[in-house]
mmCIF file of C-alpha atoms and ligand atoms in Angstrom:
data_model
loop_
_atom_site.group_PDB
_atom_site.id
_atom_site.type_symbol
_atom_site.label_atom_id
_atom_site.label_comp_id
_atom_site.label_asym_id
_atom_site.label_seq_id
_atom_site.Cartn_x
_atom_site.Cartn_y
_atom_site.Cartn_z
ATOM 1 C CA MET M 1 0.000 0.000 0.000
ATOM 2 C CA LYS M 2 1.331 3.350 -1.133
ATOM 3 C CA PHE M 3 0.175 5.006 2.086
ATOM 4 C CA LEU M 4 2.058 2.557 4.324
ATOM 5 C CA GLU M 5 5.200 2.749 2.190
ATOM 6 C CA VAL M 6 5.314 6.499 2.702
ATOM 7 C CA LEU M 7 4.606 6.052 6.421
ATOM 8 C CA ALA M 8 7.646 3.776 6.462
ATOM 9 C CA GLY M 9 9.729 6.689 5.163
ATOM 10 C CA GLU M 10 9.684 6.313 1.359
ATOM 11 C CA ALA M 11 9.176 9.300 -0.912
ATOM 12 C CA ILE M 12 6.490 8.308 -3.442
ATOM 13 C CA TRP M 13 5.269 10.481 -6.302
ATOM 14 C CA PRO M 14 2.533 11.575 -6.480
ATOM 15 C CA PRO M 15 1.967 11.361 -2.709
ATOM 16 C CA PRO M 16 -0.841 9.331 -1.129
ATOM 17 C CA LEU M 17 -3.863 11.349 -0.104
ATOM 18 C CA TRP M 18 -6.616 11.324 2.513
ATOM 19 C CA LEU M 19 -8.463 14.123 4.305
ATOM 20 C CA MET M 20 -9.232 14.643 7.967
ATOM 21 C CA ARG M 21 -13.027 14.377 8.479
ATOM 22 C CA GLN M 22 -13.363 12.882 5.002
ATOM 23 C CA ALA M 23 -16.500 11.146 6.269
ATOM 24 C CA GLY M 24 -18.877 13.896 7.266
ATOM 25 C CA ARG M 25 -21.631 16.354 6.659
ATOM 26 C CA TYR M 26 -20.369 17.707 3.305
ATOM 27 C CA LEU M 27 -21.467 14.316 1.866
ATOM 28 C CA PRO M 28 -25.239 13.900 1.288
ATOM 29 C CA GLU M 29 -24.914 10.125 1.775
ATOM 30 C CA TYR M 30 -23.369 10.788 5.221
ATOM 31 C CA ARG M 31 -26.305 13.004 6.162
ATOM 32 C CA THR M 32 -28.693 10.217 5.172
ATOM 33 C CA VAL M 33 -26.977 7.628 7.385
ATOM 34 C CA ARG M 34 -26.599 10.163 10.196
ATOM 35 C CA ALA M 35 -30.377 10.820 10.082
ATOM 36 C CA LYS M 36 -31.022 7.079 10.181
ATOM 37 C CA ALA M 37 -28.751 6.675 13.232
ATOM 38 C CA GLY M 38 -30.638 9.468 15.011
ATOM 39 C CA ASP M 39 -27.726 10.978 16.878
ATOM 40 C CA PHE M 40 -23.991 11.186 16.372
ATOM 41 C CA ILE M 41 -23.013 8.905 19.294
ATOM 42 C CA SER M 42 -25.354 6.145 18.071
ATOM 43 C CA LEU M 43 -23.722 6.473 14.651
ATOM 44 C CA CYS M 44 -20.291 5.969 16.238
ATOM 45 C CA LEU M 45 -21.516 2.954 18.229
ATOM 46 C CA THR M 46 -23.438 1.134 15.472
ATOM 47 C CA PRO M 47 -20.803 -0.873 13.585
ATOM 48 C CA ALA M 48 -22.763 -1.359 10.341
ATOM 49 C CA LEU M 49 -23.472 2.381 10.076
ATOM 50 C CA ALA M 50 -20.011 3.531 11.187
ATOM 51 C CA GLU M 51 -18.537 1.111 8.634
ATOM 52 C CA GLU M 52 -20.783 2.504 5.914
ATOM 53 C CA VAL M 53 -19.852 6.166 6.516
ATOM 54 C CA THR M 54 -16.142 5.252 6.679
ATOM 55 C CA LEU M 55 -16.444 3.651 3.242
ATOM 56 C CA GLN M 56 -18.450 6.463 1.602
ATOM 57 C CA PRO M 57 -15.528 8.820 0.861
ATOM 58 C CA ILE M 58 -13.376 5.861 -0.268
ATOM 59 C CA ARG M 59 -15.995 4.824 -2.835
ATOM 60 C CA LYS M 60 -16.528 8.376 -4.033
ATOM 61 C CA PHE M 61 -12.956 9.686 -4.151
ATOM 62 C CA GLY M 62 -10.666 6.642 -3.866
ATOM 63 C CA PHE M 63 -8.537 8.060 -1.045
ATOM 64 C CA ASP M 64 -5.420 6.042 -0.142
ATOM 65 C CA ALA M 65 -6.473 5.682 3.487
ATOM 66 C CA ALA M 66 -9.749 5.320 5.364
ATOM 67 C CA ILE M 67 -10.009 6.608 8.910
ATOM 68 C CA LEU M 68 -12.199 4.695 11.322
ATOM 69 C CA PHE M 69 -15.418 6.635 11.885
ATOM 70 C CA SER M 70 -15.760 7.446 15.565
ATOM 71 C CA ASP M 71 -14.847 10.358 17.808
ATOM 72 C CA ILE M 72 -12.075 11.173 20.277
ATOM 73 C CA LEU M 73 -14.702 11.637 23.015
ATOM 74 C CA ILE M 74 -15.920 8.030 22.895
ATOM 75 C CA LEU M 75 -13.038 7.151 25.244
ATOM 76 C CA PRO M 76 -14.038 9.482 28.126
ATOM 77 C CA MET M 77 -17.591 8.245 27.654
ATOM 78 C CA ALA M 78 -16.327 4.658 27.912
ATOM 79 C CA LEU M 79 -14.489 5.638 31.110
ATOM 80 C CA GLY M 80 -17.805 6.712 32.617
ATOM 81 C CA GLN M 81 -18.242 10.403 31.831
ATOM 82 C CA ASP M 82 -21.584 11.387 30.302
ATOM 83 C CA LEU M 83 -21.327 12.691 26.745
ATOM 84 C CA SER M 84 -23.801 14.346 24.449
ATOM 85 C CA PHE M 85 -23.605 16.334 21.238
ATOM 86 C CA ALA M 86 -25.938 19.316 21.231
ATOM 87 C CA GLU M 87 -27.132 19.742 17.628
ATOM 88 C CA GLY M 88 -24.948 22.346 15.938
ATOM 89 C CA GLU M 89 -23.068 23.145 19.167
ATOM 90 C CA GLY M 90 -20.518 20.393 19.617
ATOM 91 C CA PRO M 91 -19.787 18.105 22.574
ATOM 92 C CA ARG M 92 -21.016 18.541 26.147
ATOM 93 C CA LEU M 93 -19.737 16.652 29.222
ATOM 94 C CA PRO M 94 -20.234 17.320 32.943
ATOM 95 C CA PRO M 95 -16.875 18.916 33.890
ATOM 96 C CA LEU M 96 -14.875 16.278 35.739
ATOM 97 C CA GLU M 97 -14.414 16.979 39.476
ATOM 98 C CA THR M 98 -12.456 13.898 40.506
ATOM 99 C CA ALA M 99 -10.436 11.247 38.698
ATOM 100 C CA SER M 100 -12.143 8.589 40.841
ATOM 101 C CA LEU M 101 -15.255 8.957 38.676
ATOM 102 C CA LEU M 102 -13.356 7.237 35.880
ATOM 103 C CA ASN M 103 -13.531 3.468 35.666
ATOM 104 C CA PRO M 104 -11.001 1.966 33.232
ATOM 105 C CA ASP M 105 -12.346 -1.555 33.847
ATOM 106 C CA ARG M 106 -15.618 -0.865 32.086
ATOM 107 C CA ALA M 107 -14.158 1.016 29.097
ATOM 108 C CA ALA M 108 -13.501 -1.918 26.740
ATOM 109 C CA GLY M 109 -17.103 -3.071 27.077
ATOM 110 C CA VAL M 110 -18.416 0.351 26.056
ATOM 111 C CA TYR M 111 -16.092 0.863 23.099
ATOM 112 C CA ALA M 112 -16.474 -2.734 21.863
ATOM 113 C CA PRO M 113 -18.720 -1.580 18.948
ATOM 114 C CA VAL M 114 -15.893 0.701 17.716
ATOM 115 C CA ILE M 115 -13.511 -2.261 17.672
ATOM 116 C CA GLU M 116 -16.171 -4.237 15.808
ATOM 117 C CA THR M 117 -16.275 -1.432 13.198
ATOM 118 C CA VAL M 118 -12.507 -1.818 12.707
ATOM 119 C CA SER M 119 -12.886 -5.589 12.142
ATOM 120 C CA ARG M 120 -15.641 -5.020 9.609
ATOM 121 C CA LEU M 121 -13.596 -2.400 7.766
ATOM 122 C CA ARG M 122 -10.626 -4.732 7.619
ATOM 123 C CA ARG M 123 -12.814 -7.082 5.593
ATOM 124 C CA SER M 124 -14.705 -4.526 3.480
ATOM 125 C CA LEU M 125 -12.009 -2.033 2.459
ATOM 126 C CA PRO M 126 -10.299 -2.392 -0.915
ATOM 127 C CA LYS M 127 -6.914 -4.071 -0.426
ATOM 128 C CA GLU M 128 -5.037 -0.958 -1.616
ATOM 129 C CA THR M 129 -6.674 1.252 1.042
ATOM 130 C CA ALA M 130 -4.966 1.580 4.420
ATOM 131 C CA LEU M 131 -7.053 1.712 7.600
ATOM 132 C CA ILE M 132 -6.164 4.377 10.165
ATOM 133 C CA GLY M 133 -7.228 3.803 13.768
ATOM 134 C CA PHE M 134 -7.190 6.797 16.099
ATOM 135 C CA ALA M 135 -7.625 8.276 19.536
ATOM 136 C CA GLY M 136 -7.447 11.759 20.931
ATOM 137 C CA GLY M 137 -4.170 12.737 22.528
ATOM 138 C CA PRO M 138 -4.595 12.625 26.331
ATOM 139 C CA ALA M 139 -4.109 16.398 26.770
ATOM 140 C CA THR M 140 -6.768 17.187 24.160
ATOM 141 C CA VAL M 141 -9.242 14.675 25.547
ATOM 142 C CA ALA M 142 -8.592 15.993 29.084
ATOM 143 C CA CYS M 143 -9.444 19.511 27.864
ATOM 144 C CA TYR M 144 -12.977 18.373 26.996
ATOM 145 C CA MET M 145 -13.259 16.261 30.174
ATOM 146 C CA LEU M 146 -12.250 19.102 32.485
ATOM 147 C CA ASP M 147 -14.053 21.973 30.756
ATOM 148 C CA GLY M 148 -17.006 19.968 29.492
ATOM 149 C CA GLN M 149 -17.052 21.733 26.130
ATOM 150 C CA GLY M 150 -14.866 23.377 23.503
ATOM 151 C CA GLY M 151 -14.074 27.084 23.518
ATOM 152 C CA GLY M 152 -10.717 27.977 25.002
ATOM 153 C CA PHE M 153 -10.753 25.474 27.893
ATOM 154 C CA PRO M 154 -10.285 28.096 30.667
ATOM 155 C CA ARG M 155 -10.713 25.576 33.526
ATOM 156 C CA THR M 156 -8.143 23.168 32.108
ATOM 157 C CA ARG M 157 -5.666 26.008 31.676
ATOM 158 C CA ARG M 158 -6.139 27.107 35.304
ATOM 159 C CA LEU M 159 -6.006 23.575 36.686
ATOM 160 C CA ALA M 160 -2.739 22.889 34.868
ATOM 161 C CA TYR M 161 -1.199 25.595 37.104
ATOM 162 C CA GLU M 162 -3.306 25.336 40.267
ATOM 163 C CA ASN M 163 -3.903 21.609 40.598
ATOM 164 C CA PRO M 164 -1.325 19.877 38.411
ATOM 165 C CA ARG M 165 -1.705 16.654 40.404
ATOM 166 C CA PHE M 166 -5.352 16.341 39.416
ATOM 167 C CA VAL M 167 -4.515 17.012 35.759
ATOM 168 C CA ARG M 168 -1.679 14.462 35.867
ATOM 169 C CA ASP M 169 -3.955 11.858 37.501
ATOM 170 C CA VAL M 170 -6.515 12.300 34.728
ATOM 171 C CA LEU M 171 -3.793 12.128 32.088
ATOM 172 C CA ALA M 172 -2.311 8.960 33.603
ATOM 173 C CA ILE M 173 -5.690 7.208 33.438
ATOM 174 C CA LEU M 174 -6.255 8.450 29.887
ATOM 175 C CA THR M 175 -2.777 7.432 28.763
ATOM 176 C CA ASP M 176 -3.247 3.841 29.930
ATOM 177 C CA ALA M 177 -6.780 3.671 28.545
ATOM 178 C CA THR M 178 -5.588 5.081 25.200
ATOM 179 C CA VAL M 179 -2.930 2.371 24.924
ATOM 180 C CA GLU M 180 -5.579 -0.326 25.495
ATOM 181 C CA TYR M 181 -8.008 1.325 23.067
ATOM 182 C CA LEU M 182 -5.451 1.758 20.258
ATOM 183 C CA SER M 183 -3.993 -1.677 20.874
ATOM 184 C CA ALA M 184 -7.483 -3.193 20.461
ATOM 185 C CA GLN M 185 -7.863 -1.260 17.179
ATOM 186 C CA VAL M 186 -4.540 -2.630 15.909
ATOM 187 C CA ASN M 187 -5.510 -6.168 16.926
ATOM 188 C CA ALA M 188 -8.783 -5.728 15.020
ATOM 189 C CA GLY M 189 -6.945 -4.683 11.847
ATOM 190 C CA ALA M 190 -5.936 -0.998 11.915
ATOM 191 C CA ASP M 191 -2.770 -0.562 9.789
ATOM 192 C CA CYS M 192 -1.523 2.454 11.734
ATOM 193 C CA VAL M 193 -2.869 4.872 14.332
ATOM 194 C CA MET M 194 -3.154 8.625 14.658
ATOM 195 C CA LEU M 195 -3.161 10.630 17.894
ATOM 196 C CA PHE M 196 -5.207 13.839 17.596
ATOM 197 C CA GLU M 197 -3.628 16.421 19.937
ATOM 198 C CA SER M 198 -5.780 19.157 18.452
ATOM 199 C CA TRP M 199 -5.326 21.582 21.361
ATOM 200 C CA ALA M 200 -1.625 20.931 22.001
ATOM 201 C CA GLY M 201 -0.797 24.480 20.920
ATOM 202 C CA MET M 202 -2.665 25.970 23.865
ATOM 203 C CA PHE M 203 -0.046 24.877 26.416
ATOM 204 C CA PRO M 204 3.107 26.880 27.251
ATOM 205 C CA PRO M 205 6.386 24.947 26.744
ATOM 206 C CA ALA M 206 6.757 23.412 30.225
ATOM 207 C CA GLN M 207 3.172 22.109 30.148
ATOM 208 C CA PHE M 208 3.532 21.070 26.525
ATOM 209 C CA ARG M 209 6.436 18.823 27.594
ATOM 210 C CA ASP M 210 4.631 17.453 30.613
ATOM 211 C CA LEU M 211 1.078 17.084 29.302
ATOM 212 C CA VAL M 212 1.550 16.543 25.569
ATOM 213 C CA ILE M 213 4.988 15.068 24.799
ATOM 214 C CA GLY M 214 5.208 12.857 27.917
ATOM 215 C CA PRO M 215 1.896 11.003 27.512
ATOM 216 C CA ASN M 216 2.290 10.786 23.698
ATOM 217 C CA ARG M 217 5.679 9.153 24.241
ATOM 218 C CA LEU M 218 4.333 6.635 26.744
ATOM 219 C CA ILE M 219 1.581 5.670 24.304
ATOM 220 C CA SER M 220 3.981 5.352 21.350
ATOM 221 C CA ASP M 221 6.487 3.268 23.310
ATOM 222 C CA GLU M 222 3.923 0.854 24.699
ATOM 223 C CA LEU M 223 2.105 0.443 21.363
ATOM 224 C CA LYS M 224 5.381 -0.273 19.585
ATOM 225 C CA ARG M 225 6.353 -2.756 22.282
ATOM 226 C CA ARG M 226 3.057 -4.608 21.841
ATOM 227 C CA HIS M 227 2.890 -4.235 18.050
ATOM 228 C CA PRO M 228 6.418 -4.100 16.619
ATOM 229 C CA GLY M 229 6.510 -2.048 13.428
ATOM 230 C CA ILE M 230 3.203 -0.232 13.996
ATOM 231 C CA LYS M 231 3.372 3.351 12.698
ATOM 232 C CA ILE M 232 2.059 6.291 14.676
ATOM 233 C CA ILE M 233 1.027 9.678 13.304
ATOM 234 C CA GLY M 234 1.018 12.517 15.858
ATOM 235 C CA PHE M 235 -1.013 15.676 15.274
ATOM 236 C CA PRO M 236 0.192 18.314 17.767
ATOM 237 C CA ARG M 237 -1.927 21.070 16.250
ATOM 238 C CA LEU M 238 -0.545 24.611 16.560
ATOM 239 C CA ALA M 239 2.625 23.318 18.264
ATOM 240 C CA GLY M 240 4.665 26.087 16.628
ATOM 241 C CA LEU M 241 8.327 25.898 17.605
ATOM 242 C CA MET M 242 7.557 22.977 19.939
ATOM 243 C CA LEU M 243 7.248 20.869 16.781
ATOM 244 C CA ASN M 244 10.976 20.269 17.005
ATOM 245 C CA GLU M 245 10.846 18.789 20.491
ATOM 246 C CA TYR M 246 7.599 16.956 19.791
ATOM 247 C CA THR M 247 8.971 15.135 16.757
ATOM 248 C CA GLN M 248 12.212 14.306 18.564
ATOM 249 C CA LYS M 249 10.657 13.020 21.745
ATOM 250 C CA ALA M 250 7.046 11.890 21.280
ATOM 251 C CA GLY M 251 8.022 8.612 19.581
ATOM 252 C CA VAL M 252 5.886 9.194 16.469
ATOM 253 C CA ASP M 253 6.840 8.206 12.918
ATOM 254 C CA ALA M 254 4.879 10.909 11.157
ATOM 255 C CA VAL M 255 3.517 14.293 12.090
ATOM 256 C CA GLY M 256 0.330 15.991 10.937
ATOM 257 C CA LEU M 257 0.876 19.679 10.277
ATOM 258 C CA ASP M 258 -1.753 22.362 10.804
ATOM 259 C CA ASN M 259 -2.248 25.002 8.112
ATOM 260 C CA VAL M 260 -0.279 27.784 9.810
ATOM 261 C CA THR M 261 3.006 25.842 9.824
ATOM 262 C CA ASP M 262 5.414 26.404 6.925
ATOM 263 C CA ILE M 263 6.085 22.936 5.600
ATOM 264 C CA ALA M 264 9.680 23.618 4.478
ATOM 265 C CA THR M 265 10.497 24.968 7.950
ATOM 266 C CA ALA M 266 8.793 21.947 9.495
ATOM 267 C CA ARG M 267 10.999 19.680 7.392
ATOM 268 C CA ALA M 268 14.049 21.541 8.633
ATOM 269 C CA VAL M 269 13.175 21.275 12.340
ATOM 270 C CA CYS M 270 11.969 17.641 12.324
ATOM 271 C CA PRO M 271 14.470 14.781 12.721
ATOM 272 C CA PRO M 272 15.619 13.254 9.413
ATOM 273 C CA GLY M 273 13.156 10.665 8.122
ATOM 274 C CA MET M 274 10.106 12.135 9.886
ATOM 275 C CA VAL M 275 7.130 11.743 7.540
ATOM 276 C CA LEU M 276 5.054 14.902 7.111
ATOM 277 C CA GLN M 277 1.293 14.897 6.646
ATOM 278 C CA GLY M 278 -0.819 17.925 5.699
ATOM 279 C CA ASN M 279 -1.095 20.910 5.532
ATOM 280 C CA LEU M 280 -3.481 22.509 3.073
ATOM 281 C CA ASP M 281 -5.757 25.223 4.508
ATOM 282 C CA PRO M 282 -9.288 23.686 4.702
ATOM 283 C CA LEU M 283 -10.707 27.071 3.650
ATOM 284 C CA LEU M 284 -9.184 26.527 0.199
ATOM 285 C CA LEU M 285 -11.306 23.434 -0.238
ATOM 286 C CA LYS M 286 -14.392 25.535 0.358
ATOM 287 C CA LEU M 287 -13.219 28.291 -2.021
ATOM 288 C CA GLY M 288 -11.938 26.122 -4.887
ATOM 289 C CA GLY M 289 -10.706 27.790 -8.089
ATOM 290 C CA LYS M 290 -7.289 29.329 -8.568
ATOM 291 C CA PRO M 291 -6.407 29.759 -4.865
ATOM 292 C CA LEU M 292 -6.900 25.990 -4.407
ATOM 293 C CA GLU M 293 -5.007 25.057 -7.591
ATOM 294 C CA ASP M 294 -2.062 27.308 -6.717
ATOM 295 C CA ALA M 295 -1.789 26.105 -3.122
ATOM 296 C CA VAL M 296 -1.964 22.432 -4.117
ATOM 297 C CA SER M 297 0.761 22.857 -6.687
ATOM 298 C CA ALA M 298 2.950 24.813 -4.227
ATOM 299 C CA LEU M 299 2.557 22.128 -1.557
ATOM 300 C CA LEU M 300 3.254 19.295 -4.013
ATOM 301 C CA GLY M 301 6.329 21.146 -5.314
ATOM 302 C CA GLU M 302 7.626 21.823 -1.813
ATOM 303 C CA MET M 303 7.383 18.154 -0.766
ATOM 304 C CA HIS M 304 8.495 16.482 -4.012
ATOM 305 C CA GLY M 305 11.247 13.981 -3.129
ATOM 306 C CA TYR M 306 10.314 13.788 0.572
ATOM 307 C CA PRO M 307 7.996 11.356 2.370
ATOM 308 C CA HIS M 308 4.698 13.254 2.350
ATOM 309 C CA ILE M 309 1.074 12.293 2.905
ATOM 310 C CA PHE M 310 -1.201 14.862 1.301
ATOM 311 C CA ASN M 311 -3.909 16.124 3.672
ATOM 312 C CA LEU M 312 -5.509 19.250 5.068
ATOM 313 C CA GLY M 313 -4.201 21.150 8.102
ATOM 314 C CA HIS M 314 -7.502 20.446 9.925
ATOM 315 C CA GLY M 315 -10.813 18.723 9.163
ATOM 316 C CA ILE M 316 -13.053 19.361 6.129
ATOM 317 C CA THR M 317 -15.890 21.725 6.993
ATOM 318 C CA PRO M 318 -19.524 20.826 6.212
ATOM 319 C CA ASP M 319 -19.797 23.688 3.673
ATOM 320 C CA VAL M 320 -17.226 22.211 1.250
ATOM 321 C CA PRO M 321 -18.649 21.444 -2.224
ATOM 322 C CA GLU M 322 -17.997 17.854 -3.277
ATOM 323 C CA ALA M 323 -16.775 19.054 -6.672
ATOM 324 C CA HIS M 324 -13.863 20.831 -4.969
ATOM 325 C CA VAL M 325 -12.835 17.601 -3.238
ATOM 326 C CA ALA M 326 -12.998 15.786 -6.596
ATOM 327 C CA ARG M 327 -10.829 18.510 -8.148
ATOM 328 C CA LEU M 328 -8.299 18.268 -5.297
ATOM 329 C CA VAL M 329 -8.024 14.513 -5.809
ATOM 330 C CA GLU M 330 -7.478 15.066 -9.549
ATOM 331 C CA LEU M 331 -4.758 17.665 -8.897
ATOM 332 C CA VAL M 332 -2.881 15.485 -6.407
ATOM 333 C CA ARG M 333 -3.137 12.353 -8.576
ATOM 334 C CA ARG M 334 -1.723 14.275 -11.527
ATOM 335 C CA GLY M 335 1.247 15.316 -9.391
HETATM 336 O O1 CP3 L 401 -13.498 11.281 9.074
HETATM 337 C C1 CP3 L 401 -12.798 11.375 10.119
HETATM 338 O O2 CP3 L 401 -11.856 12.184 10.224
HETATM 339 C C2 CP3 L 401 -12.995 10.345 11.218
HETATM 340 C C3 CP3 L 401 -13.886 10.644 12.280
HETATM 341 C C4 CP3 L 401 -13.574 11.729 13.301
HETATM 342 C C5 CP3 L 401 -14.582 12.567 13.836
HETATM 343 N N1 CP3 L 401 -14.046 13.322 14.828
HETATM 344 C C6 CP3 L 401 -15.981 12.563 13.391
HETATM 345 C C7 CP3 L 401 -16.883 13.656 13.793
HETATM 346 C C8 CP3 L 401 -12.385 12.055 13.956
HETATM 347 C C9 CP3 L 401 -10.981 11.511 13.730
HETATM 348 C C10 CP3 L 401 -12.702 13.062 14.926
HETATM 349 C C11 CP3 L 401 -11.712 13.632 15.847
HETATM 350 C C12 CP3 L 401 -12.121 14.702 16.764
HETATM 351 N N2 CP3 L 401 -13.320 14.855 17.424
HETATM 352 C C13 CP3 L 401 -11.259 15.740 17.188
HETATM 353 C C14 CP3 L 401 -9.816 15.904 16.783
HETATM 354 C C15 CP3 L 401 -9.664 16.482 15.425
HETATM 355 C C16 CP3 L 401 -10.093 17.921 15.289
HETATM 356 O O3 CP3 L 401 -11.054 18.139 14.564
HETATM 357 O O4 CP3 L 401 -9.461 18.789 15.904
HETATM 358 C C17 CP3 L 401 -11.984 16.562 18.076
HETATM 359 C C18 CP3 L 401 -11.469 17.810 18.765
HETATM 360 C C19 CP3 L 401 -13.267 15.974 18.226
HETATM 361 C C20 CP3 L 401 -14.385 16.443 19.114
HETATM 362 C C21 CP3 L 401 -15.577 16.813 18.331
HETATM 363 N N3 CP3 L 401 -16.387 15.919 17.667
HETATM 364 C C22 CP3 L 401 -16.100 18.102 18.129
HETATM 365 C C23 CP3 L 401 -15.494 19.381 18.678
HETATM 366 C C24 CP3 L 401 -17.233 17.962 17.331
HETATM 367 C C25 CP3 L 401 -18.196 19.045 16.941
HETATM 368 C C26 CP3 L 401 -17.720 19.836 15.791
HETATM 369 C C27 CP3 L 401 -18.501 19.545 14.570
HETATM 370 O O5 CP3 L 401 -17.871 19.463 13.488
HETATM 371 O O6 CP3 L 401 -19.727 19.426 14.659
HETATM 372 C C28 CP3 L 401 -17.383 16.598 17.012
HETATM 373 C C29 CP3 L 401 -18.432 15.991 16.176
HETATM 374 C C30 CP3 L 401 -17.999 15.170 15.012
HETATM 375 N N4 CP3 L 401 -16.965 14.268 15.019
HETATM 376 C C31 CP3 L 401 -18.626 15.147 13.729
HETATM 377 C C32 CP3 L 401 -17.934 14.202 12.961
HETATM 378 C C33 CP3 L 401 -18.234 13.759 11.558
HETATM 379 C C34 CP3 L 401 -19.842 15.945 13.320
HETATM 380 C C35 CP3 L 401 -21.029 15.305 13.959
HETATM 381 C C36 CP3 L 401 -22.275 15.285 13.147
HETATM 382 O O7 CP3 L 401 -22.398 14.500 12.188
HETATM 383 O O8 CP3 L 401 -23.179 16.032 13.536
#
């Protein structure tokens, strides 16, 4: 598989391509299945439906990799925290007051349907399509657990200074649970895994080391011990200059780049051999036309000869016209 060869460090031209949130609301067939499921969490926890929406963008656009359809917040839910998605408003959880509320022993039973989705996908995906398993990075998941919703995470930021022991306790539980969760995905057939540390860039350097790099490293080391050769993609969004330390110390094989990071600079600060994924501005996919064409050709030109997985710098937004995605695929395939 082209995707896995690049993940192993080979430069392949043209590069393999997939898009974060490639299964989602910009696709009418996703909206149909989503309506049938009723709510988003039921969609994540119904293997036949989660399998179907994972496959939809593969059938339509022939991406080189499929990403398991689920959400990073299924894990805190499995650990015992209530979770809901208010229509049009994003996730809501009761802000966590004590780590003792979390029960790692029950988690595998709750996320079992997600693992079942991975097994189904292993059988139903075309043989040339890689399957990406994923989890949220512990710091990012803790942000939602401690604040209960997105939007700056003011409580998490305070707690990281005022009650670091509590934050570390939560992260320790999440780190162990994430290893078990990802390991189960690999056992069920995921070809590689991605850690979404979407809010990594919010933490000042000392906390970034402690809360982002440390737990990511523990997860990478333990997964590689259990599954020799498994590749891990880290996504420390908005890491800025901490990208250097992250890629040296987090134990990942590839790094997803957000759309404000200059990819040539990223290449220069990452250790030799680090595979880069990203980093097209998702807004360009909404706009289409010349701005999209120019940016795609600049990115392809910049990464020619280096191991690169073409992707966006963040997820596709629901307002993206399908025709623009089709055009992007055409442009990347042409090289
Ligand atoms: O196609 C894929 O990329 C795989 C599935 C996937 C989803 N969420 C589906 C989803 C993945 C990998 C995620 C990761 C995720 N979830 C992250 C990290 C990546 C990032 O975007 O920064 C985060 C922070 C979350 C938490 C989350 N889930 C939020 C904040 C929201 C609401 C925002 C929104 O777009 O509505 C979700 C909901 C969500 N997760 C949707 C999808 C397709 C939309 C739900 C719907 O259909 O109504």
